[in-house]
Amino acid sequence: MENNHVTALEIDLNAIAANFNYFKSKLHNSTKALVVVKAFGYGSDAVNIAKFLDSKVAYFAVAYIDEGIALRSGGITSPIIVLHPQKSNFDKIIEHRLEPNIYSLNLLRAFIETAKILLLSNYPIHLKFNTGLNRLGFSQHEVQQILPLIHNQKEIQVKSIFSHIAASEDLNERPFTLQQISAFNTISEEFKNLSPIPLKHMLNTSGILNYATEAQFDMVRLGIGLYGFGNLASETKKLQNVLTLKSVISQIHTIKKGDTVGYNRAFKATATLKTATIPIGHADGISRHLGNGVGYIYIQNQKAHIVGNVCMDMIMVDISSIDCKEGDKVIIYKNQQHIEALALAINTIPYELLTAISQRVRRVLKKS
Ligand SMILES: *Cc1c(COP(=O)(O)O)cnc(C)c1O
């Protein structure tokens, strides 16, 4: 669909490449890379990010089936894991050559049944184990029920087994994480007689940074790190900024003492000020919690704080001490540090700010 909106998210592909290489440099040469491009590539542009990396990765992963279909429609040829499939999706998953993550006995039995009906052979599947996150995955004790189900089952082939760390970014949780890794090692032992032996993988972005020695296995699953976020200021500093959210000033108002700005008259002027109205709002991912002075954008490289409530399609910002005019460019998300500061101010994490950027915001790819 054509997008003519002035508000645009710029995506720097050179920075993507640099960040990808940075994480690769932390790993053995033989370790494979799976890039997670769920939720529109963390709110960016999954298809174009995947196109750019298609020849460099072993796998892509998405959360839901339609995200996988979008990648296939975009011409992506690498294998794609659907992390959260449902029984009702199986036919479509197979039709689009997507690889299901099987996380329960119920799902495993159902997939094998579908594979038999469709006369598939060696259809790639992945098995996820719960080692402590308690979200999705087989329990360790279910291994003894899985093995007979997949034994000599020509319709399917277990391509990989994996688990997910609950607190890879939090070194206070290191003992718990090591317990998770140990549990996964025990589970892996049970699959070593499969032929071919499935790939093993456990690490997300902060896992790569904190547990590459203990849990690198055969592959890692890189997500937010690709966009320049290391989940720790010192790591983020070593990464390049990928995403810049830009817009323009639609209109400037002079607000006199006693006047109010925005819905519910939430802001009341105690002195004269100047505001700029910017075409982005809570429908585009600018949380209402950022209203009333909490959040800020950049105009002429100076901070302009949000005045009053965030509207659905607009914000008003204070430009009293900034020399600017209608039509001037503004930066809504400048870099990782800006996004981290805004997320922190409203008790959330950069993941949520990024994935909230609405689809009506135009995406612009930058590559030198
Ligand atoms: C989202 C996700 C990842 C990527 O996590 P990041 O912290 O963004 O690197 C990896 N594995 C699974 C199972 C996920 O759901």
Short mmCIF file of C-alpha atoms and ligand atoms in Angstrom, two decimals:
data_model
loop_
_atom_site.label_atom_id
_atom_site.label_comp_id
_atom_site.label_asym_id
_atom_site.label_seq_id
_atom_site.Cartn_x
_atom_site.Cartn_y
_atom_site.Cartn_z
CA MET A 1 0.00 0.00 0.00
CA GLU A 2 1.27 3.47 -0.88
CA ASN A 3 2.29 5.57 2.10
CA ASN A 4 2.52 9.34 1.77
CA HIS A 5 2.65 10.26 5.44
CA VAL A 6 5.30 12.87 6.35
CA THR A 7 6.01 11.03 9.59
CA ALA A 8 8.54 8.37 8.72
CA LEU A 9 10.72 5.77 10.37
CA GLU A 10 14.16 5.76 8.81
CA ILE A 11 15.89 2.37 8.84
CA ASP A 12 19.64 2.39 8.40
CA LEU A 13 20.64 -0.87 6.71
CA ASN A 14 24.35 -0.17 7.12
CA ALA A 15 23.79 0.00 10.87
CA ILE A 16 21.84 -3.27 10.68
CA ALA A 17 24.83 -4.88 8.95
CA ALA A 18 27.26 -3.45 11.51
CA ASN A 19 25.18 -4.69 14.45
CA PHE A 20 24.73 -8.11 12.87
CA ASN A 21 28.50 -8.37 12.39
CA TYR A 22 29.10 -7.18 15.95
CA PHE A 23 27.04 -10.07 17.36
CA LYS A 24 28.64 -12.51 14.91
CA SER A 25 32.05 -11.38 16.19
CA LYS A 26 31.00 -12.50 19.69
CA LEU A 27 30.41 -16.04 18.42
CA HIS A 28 32.35 -18.96 17.03
CA ASN A 29 32.60 -18.96 13.27
CA SER A 30 30.51 -22.09 13.11
CA THR A 31 27.61 -20.74 15.18
CA LYS A 32 24.57 -20.14 13.02
CA ALA A 33 22.47 -16.99 13.18
CA LEU A 34 18.71 -16.98 13.41
CA VAL A 35 17.28 -13.47 13.14
CA VAL A 36 13.94 -12.87 14.84
CA VAL A 37 11.81 -10.50 12.75
CA LYS A 38 8.52 -10.87 14.61
CA ALA A 39 6.16 -7.93 15.09
CA PHE A 40 7.11 -6.30 11.76
CA GLY A 41 10.80 -6.64 12.59
CA TYR A 42 10.46 -5.01 16.02
CA GLY A 43 8.29 -2.32 14.51
CA SER A 44 10.60 -1.58 11.58
CA ASP A 45 10.10 -3.41 8.28
CA ALA A 46 10.38 -7.20 8.54
CA VAL A 47 10.35 -7.94 4.82
CA ASN A 48 13.08 -5.49 3.89
CA ILE A 49 15.24 -6.37 6.89
CA ALA A 50 14.87 -10.05 6.00
CA LYS A 51 15.64 -9.39 2.33
CA PHE A 52 18.78 -7.56 3.37
CA LEU A 53 19.92 -10.46 5.59
CA ASP A 54 18.48 -13.40 3.61
CA SER A 55 21.88 -14.64 2.42
CA LYS A 56 23.58 -14.10 5.79
CA VAL A 57 21.35 -16.06 8.15
CA ALA A 58 20.54 -19.71 8.72
CA TYR A 59 16.97 -18.98 9.81
CA PHE A 60 14.41 -16.30 10.38
CA ALA A 61 11.78 -16.55 13.09
CA VAL A 62 8.41 -14.85 13.44
CA ALA A 63 5.80 -15.17 16.15
CA TYR A 64 2.69 -15.78 14.07
CA ILE A 65 1.86 -17.38 10.78
CA ASP A 66 0.86 -14.24 8.87
CA GLU A 67 4.24 -12.72 9.63
CA GLY A 68 5.81 -15.77 8.01
CA ILE A 69 3.51 -15.60 4.99
CA ALA A 70 4.46 -11.92 4.56
CA LEU A 71 8.14 -12.89 4.42
CA ARG A 72 7.47 -15.62 1.85
CA SER A 73 5.38 -13.19 -0.24
CA GLY A 74 8.29 -10.77 -0.04
CA GLY A 75 10.55 -13.37 -1.62
CA ILE A 76 12.45 -14.56 1.44
CA THR A 77 13.97 -17.97 0.75
CA SER A 78 15.69 -18.81 4.08
CA PRO A 79 13.91 -21.23 6.40
CA ILE A 80 11.37 -19.47 8.64
CA ILE A 81 10.30 -20.72 12.06
CA VAL A 82 6.84 -19.78 13.29
CA LEU A 83 7.38 -19.57 17.04
CA HIS A 84 3.73 -19.61 18.03
CA PRO A 85 1.69 -21.73 15.64
CA GLN A 86 -1.74 -23.17 16.33
CA LYS A 87 -3.29 -26.42 15.14
CA SER A 88 -5.68 -24.43 13.00
CA ASN A 89 -2.69 -22.93 11.10
CA PHE A 90 -0.96 -26.15 10.11
CA ASP A 91 -2.24 -26.38 6.53
CA LYS A 92 -1.21 -22.81 5.77
CA ILE A 93 2.13 -23.27 7.48
CA ILE A 94 2.89 -26.17 5.20
CA GLU A 95 1.51 -24.41 2.12
CA HIS A 96 3.98 -21.56 2.69
CA ARG A 97 6.91 -23.82 3.63
CA LEU A 98 7.05 -22.38 7.15
CA GLU A 99 8.50 -24.44 9.98
CA PRO A 100 6.40 -24.80 13.12
CA ASN A 101 7.79 -24.57 16.61
CA ILE A 102 6.07 -27.47 18.35
CA TYR A 103 5.64 -26.70 22.04
CA SER A 104 3.23 -29.32 23.41
CA LEU A 105 2.36 -33.01 23.05
CA ASN A 106 -1.04 -31.98 21.87
CA LEU A 107 0.50 -29.95 19.04
CA LEU A 108 3.08 -32.62 18.20
CA ARG A 109 0.44 -35.31 17.78
CA ALA A 110 -1.71 -32.97 15.69
CA PHE A 111 1.17 -31.98 13.42
CA ILE A 112 2.19 -35.58 12.81
CA GLU A 113 -1.41 -36.37 11.94
CA THR A 114 -1.55 -33.48 9.46
CA ALA A 115 1.79 -34.54 7.98
CA LYS A 116 0.45 -38.06 7.45
CA ILE A 117 -2.73 -36.85 5.79
CA LEU A 118 -0.71 -34.61 3.44
CA LEU A 119 1.80 -37.40 2.77
CA LEU A 120 4.71 -35.19 3.75
CA SER A 121 8.18 -36.52 4.20
CA ASN A 122 10.87 -35.08 6.47
CA TYR A 123 8.88 -31.90 7.05
CA PRO A 124 11.05 -29.61 9.22
CA ILE A 125 9.80 -28.93 12.74
CA HIS A 126 11.36 -27.47 15.89
CA LEU A 127 10.78 -28.48 19.49
CA LYS A 128 10.73 -25.91 22.26
CA PHE A 129 11.42 -26.78 25.88
CA ASN A 130 10.36 -24.84 28.92
CA THR A 131 13.29 -24.58 31.33
CA GLY A 132 11.93 -21.83 33.57
CA LEU A 133 10.23 -19.07 31.60
CA ASN A 134 6.94 -20.94 31.95
CA ARG A 135 5.51 -19.48 28.79
CA LEU A 136 5.59 -21.96 25.91
CA GLY A 137 7.34 -25.31 25.65
CA PHE A 138 7.43 -28.96 26.61
CA SER A 139 8.36 -29.84 30.17
CA GLN A 140 11.54 -31.78 30.69
CA HIS A 141 9.56 -34.82 31.88
CA GLU A 142 7.69 -34.96 28.57
CA VAL A 143 10.85 -35.96 26.70
CA GLN A 144 10.07 -39.63 27.29
CA GLN A 145 6.71 -39.17 25.57
CA ILE A 146 8.17 -37.16 22.68
CA LEU A 147 10.85 -39.67 21.73
CA PRO A 148 8.52 -42.55 20.80
CA LEU A 149 6.26 -40.12 18.90
CA ILE A 150 9.07 -38.92 16.63
CA HIS A 151 10.95 -42.22 16.42
CA ASN A 152 10.98 -43.44 12.80
CA GLN A 153 8.37 -40.84 11.95
CA LYS A 154 9.33 -40.24 8.31
CA GLU A 155 6.75 -37.49 7.81
CA ILE A 156 8.63 -35.06 10.03
CA GLN A 157 12.19 -34.16 10.83
CA VAL A 158 13.22 -32.40 14.04
CA LYS A 159 15.52 -29.66 12.76
CA SER A 160 16.21 -28.05 16.08
CA ILE A 161 15.48 -28.16 19.78
CA PHE A 162 15.60 -25.00 21.81
CA SER A 163 14.75 -23.16 24.98
CA HIS A 164 14.46 -19.52 26.05
CA ILE A 165 16.11 -17.80 28.99
CA ALA A 166 13.85 -15.92 31.40
CA ALA A 167 16.31 -13.20 32.51
CA SER A 168 19.32 -13.22 30.18
CA GLU A 169 19.87 -9.47 30.68
CA ASP A 170 19.89 -9.66 34.48
CA LEU A 171 23.16 -10.89 35.95
CA ASN A 172 21.58 -11.09 39.41
CA GLU A 173 19.66 -14.01 37.96
CA ARG A 174 22.80 -15.76 36.79
CA PRO A 175 22.33 -18.79 39.08
CA PHE A 176 18.81 -19.30 37.74
CA THR A 177 19.99 -18.90 34.15
CA LEU A 178 22.76 -21.46 34.68
CA GLN A 179 20.10 -23.82 36.01
CA GLN A 180 18.07 -23.27 32.83
CA ILE A 181 21.15 -23.97 30.71
CA SER A 182 21.87 -27.12 32.68
CA ALA A 183 18.30 -28.33 32.25
CA PHE A 184 18.54 -27.71 28.51
CA ASN A 185 21.81 -29.66 28.36
CA THR A 186 20.12 -32.61 30.04
CA ILE A 187 17.23 -32.43 27.57
CA SER A 188 19.64 -32.18 24.63
CA GLU A 189 21.37 -35.40 25.69
CA GLU A 190 18.12 -37.25 25.06
CA PHE A 191 18.07 -36.15 21.42
CA LYS A 192 21.65 -36.96 20.51
CA ASN A 193 20.73 -40.27 18.88
CA LEU A 194 18.37 -38.67 16.39
CA SER A 195 19.65 -38.64 12.86
CA PRO A 196 20.39 -36.02 11.74
CA ILE A 197 21.10 -34.53 15.17
CA PRO A 198 18.90 -31.45 15.70
CA LEU A 199 20.50 -28.03 16.08
CA LYS A 200 20.41 -26.68 19.62
CA HIS A 201 19.85 -23.03 20.50
CA MET A 202 19.04 -20.96 23.53
CA LEU A 203 20.41 -17.39 23.35
CA ASN A 204 18.59 -14.18 22.50
CA THR A 205 20.37 -10.80 22.24
CA SER A 206 21.36 -10.37 25.88
CA GLY A 207 21.99 -14.10 26.08
CA ILE A 208 24.65 -13.69 23.39
CA LEU A 209 26.22 -10.87 25.38
CA ASN A 210 26.12 -12.65 28.75
CA TYR A 211 26.14 -16.41 28.13
CA ALA A 212 28.03 -17.02 24.87
CA THR A 213 30.52 -19.17 26.80
CA GLU A 214 27.96 -21.34 28.59
CA ALA A 215 25.13 -21.65 26.10
CA GLN A 216 26.19 -20.83 22.58
CA PHE A 217 25.26 -24.28 21.22
CA ASP A 218 24.78 -24.42 17.41
CA MET A 219 22.76 -21.29 16.80
CA VAL A 220 21.65 -18.04 18.46
CA ARG A 221 18.42 -16.06 18.06
CA LEU A 222 19.14 -12.38 17.52
CA GLY A 223 16.30 -9.90 17.96
CA ILE A 224 16.54 -6.41 19.44
CA GLY A 225 20.33 -6.33 19.19
CA LEU A 226 20.05 -6.00 15.44
CA TYR A 227 18.40 -2.60 16.00
CA GLY A 228 21.20 -1.41 18.27
CA PHE A 229 19.86 -2.27 21.71
CA GLY A 230 22.10 -4.29 24.02
CA ASN A 231 19.76 -4.19 27.04
CA LEU A 232 22.58 -2.48 28.95
CA ALA A 233 23.89 1.06 28.30
CA SER A 234 27.50 -0.12 27.98
CA GLU A 235 26.54 -2.70 25.33
CA THR A 236 24.17 -0.38 23.50
CA LYS A 237 27.04 2.10 23.14
CA LYS A 238 28.95 -0.44 21.04
CA LEU A 239 26.04 -0.82 18.63
CA GLN A 240 24.92 1.50 15.85
CA ASN A 241 21.64 3.30 15.73
CA VAL A 242 19.26 1.83 13.16
CA LEU A 243 15.94 3.58 13.72
CA THR A 244 15.19 7.29 13.54
CA LEU A 245 11.59 8.46 13.71
CA LYS A 246 11.11 11.76 11.91
CA SER A 247 8.36 14.24 11.22
CA VAL A 248 7.73 17.93 10.59
CA ILE A 249 6.09 20.86 12.35
CA SER A 250 2.54 21.23 11.03
CA GLN A 251 1.67 24.41 12.90
CA ILE A 252 3.04 26.77 15.55
CA HIS A 253 0.86 28.42 18.22
CA THR A 254 1.56 31.15 20.71
CA ILE A 255 -0.13 30.26 23.98
CA LYS A 256 -0.85 33.12 26.31
CA LYS A 257 -0.83 32.95 30.11
CA GLY A 258 -4.11 31.33 31.23
CA ASP A 259 -4.67 29.51 27.91
CA THR A 260 -4.74 25.74 27.84
CA VAL A 261 -3.35 23.19 25.39
CA GLY A 262 -4.92 19.96 24.21
CA TYR A 263 -7.67 17.63 25.37
CA ASN A 264 -9.13 18.05 28.84
CA ARG A 265 -7.19 21.32 29.02
CA ALA A 266 -4.50 19.28 30.77
CA PHE A 267 -1.88 21.99 30.28
CA LYS A 268 -2.54 25.50 31.61
CA ALA A 269 -0.03 28.19 30.66
CA THR A 270 1.43 30.15 33.58
CA ALA A 271 3.37 32.30 31.14
CA THR A 272 3.43 32.83 27.38
CA LEU A 273 4.87 29.93 25.42
CA LYS A 274 5.15 28.67 21.87
CA THR A 275 4.05 25.19 20.85
CA ALA A 276 4.55 23.15 17.69
CA THR A 277 1.99 20.57 16.58
CA ILE A 278 3.54 17.35 15.24
CA PRO A 279 1.66 14.71 13.18
CA ILE A 280 2.14 11.66 15.39
CA GLY A 281 0.00 10.48 18.28
CA HIS A 282 -0.93 7.63 20.55
CA ALA A 283 -2.36 5.73 17.58
CA ASP A 284 1.20 5.65 16.25
CA GLY A 285 2.81 4.40 19.44
CA ILE A 286 3.46 7.63 21.30
CA SER A 287 2.15 6.50 24.66
CA ARG A 288 -0.20 8.83 26.51
CA HIS A 289 2.11 8.30 29.47
CA LEU A 290 4.64 10.46 27.57
CA GLY A 291 2.27 13.43 27.71
CA ASN A 292 2.39 16.38 30.09
CA GLY A 293 6.12 16.98 29.99
CA VAL A 294 7.31 13.39 30.44
CA GLY A 295 8.38 12.78 26.84
CA TYR A 296 10.36 14.98 24.49
CA ILE A 297 11.37 15.12 20.85
CA TYR A 298 14.27 16.92 19.21
CA ILE A 299 13.99 20.08 17.13
CA GLN A 300 17.18 21.83 15.94
CA ASN A 301 18.97 19.36 18.19
CA GLN A 302 17.21 20.72 21.29
CA LYS A 303 14.73 18.91 23.50
CA ALA A 304 11.08 19.91 23.00
CA HIS A 305 8.84 18.43 25.70
CA ILE A 306 5.30 17.26 25.05
CA VAL A 307 2.73 19.79 26.27
CA GLY A 308 -0.59 18.48 27.60
CA ASN A 309 -2.08 15.13 26.65
CA VAL A 310 -0.94 13.07 23.68
CA CYS A 311 -3.74 13.05 21.08
CA MET A 312 -4.55 10.12 18.82
CA ASP A 313 -2.84 11.66 15.78
CA MET A 314 -0.84 14.59 17.16
CA ILE A 315 1.35 15.91 19.91
CA MET A 316 2.06 19.50 20.86
CA VAL A 317 5.58 20.29 22.05
CA ASP A 318 7.13 23.28 23.76
CA ILE A 319 9.35 25.26 21.38
CA SER A 320 9.52 28.47 23.43
CA SER A 321 13.31 28.49 23.38
CA ILE A 322 13.84 26.86 19.99
CA ASP A 323 14.28 28.82 16.80
CA CYS A 324 12.07 26.95 14.31
CA LYS A 325 9.22 27.42 11.85
CA GLU A 326 6.31 25.52 10.36
CA GLY A 327 7.52 22.81 7.97
CA ASP A 328 10.81 22.30 9.86
CA LYS A 329 11.99 18.76 10.44
CA VAL A 330 11.73 17.22 13.90
CA ILE A 331 13.08 14.00 15.37
CA ILE A 332 10.68 11.99 17.47
CA TYR A 333 13.02 9.08 18.24
CA LYS A 334 16.62 10.17 17.78
CA ASN A 335 18.57 7.06 18.73
CA GLN A 336 18.74 4.10 21.12
CA GLN A 337 19.63 6.31 24.09
CA HIS A 338 16.62 8.54 23.45
CA ILE A 339 14.30 5.54 23.14
CA GLU A 340 15.75 3.98 26.30
CA ALA A 341 15.25 7.22 28.23
CA LEU A 342 11.63 7.54 27.09
CA ALA A 343 10.92 3.89 27.88
CA LEU A 344 12.45 4.24 31.33
CA ALA A 345 10.40 7.39 32.01
CA ILE A 346 7.16 5.48 31.47
CA ASN A 347 8.17 2.21 33.10
CA THR A 348 8.54 0.15 29.99
CA ILE A 349 11.26 -1.18 27.71
CA PRO A 350 12.46 -0.17 24.23
CA TYR A 351 10.85 -3.32 22.76
CA GLU A 352 7.41 -1.88 23.54
CA LEU A 353 8.14 1.57 22.09
CA LEU A 354 9.53 0.11 18.88
CA THR A 355 6.80 -2.42 18.24
CA ALA A 356 4.13 0.21 18.93
CA ILE A 357 5.16 2.35 15.93
CA SER A 358 2.03 2.11 13.81
CA GLN A 359 1.87 0.81 10.28
CA ARG A 360 0.62 4.19 9.03
CA VAL A 361 4.08 5.64 9.74
CA ARG A 362 6.05 5.48 6.49
CA ARG A 363 9.18 3.30 6.44
CA VAL A 364 12.24 4.61 4.62
CA LEU A 365 15.28 2.44 3.97
CA LYS A 366 18.67 4.12 4.10
CA LYS A 367 21.76 2.50 2.66
CA SER A 368 24.98 4.12 1.53
C1 LIG B 1 11.66 -12.61 20.67
C2 LIG B 1 12.46 -13.82 20.86
C3 LIG B 1 13.86 -13.80 20.69
C4 LIG B 1 14.66 -12.53 20.46
O1 LIG B 1 14.82 -11.84 21.67
P1 LIG B 1 15.68 -10.49 21.76
O2 LIG B 1 15.73 -10.20 23.21
O3 LIG B 1 14.93 -9.46 21.00
O4 LIG B 1 17.00 -10.78 21.15
C5 LIG B 1 14.53 -15.00 20.76
N1 LIG B 1 13.88 -16.16 21.02
C6 LIG B 1 12.54 -16.21 21.20
C7 LIG B 1 11.90 -17.51 21.49
C8 LIG B 1 11.79 -15.05 21.15
O5 LIG B 1 10.48 -15.10 21.36
#
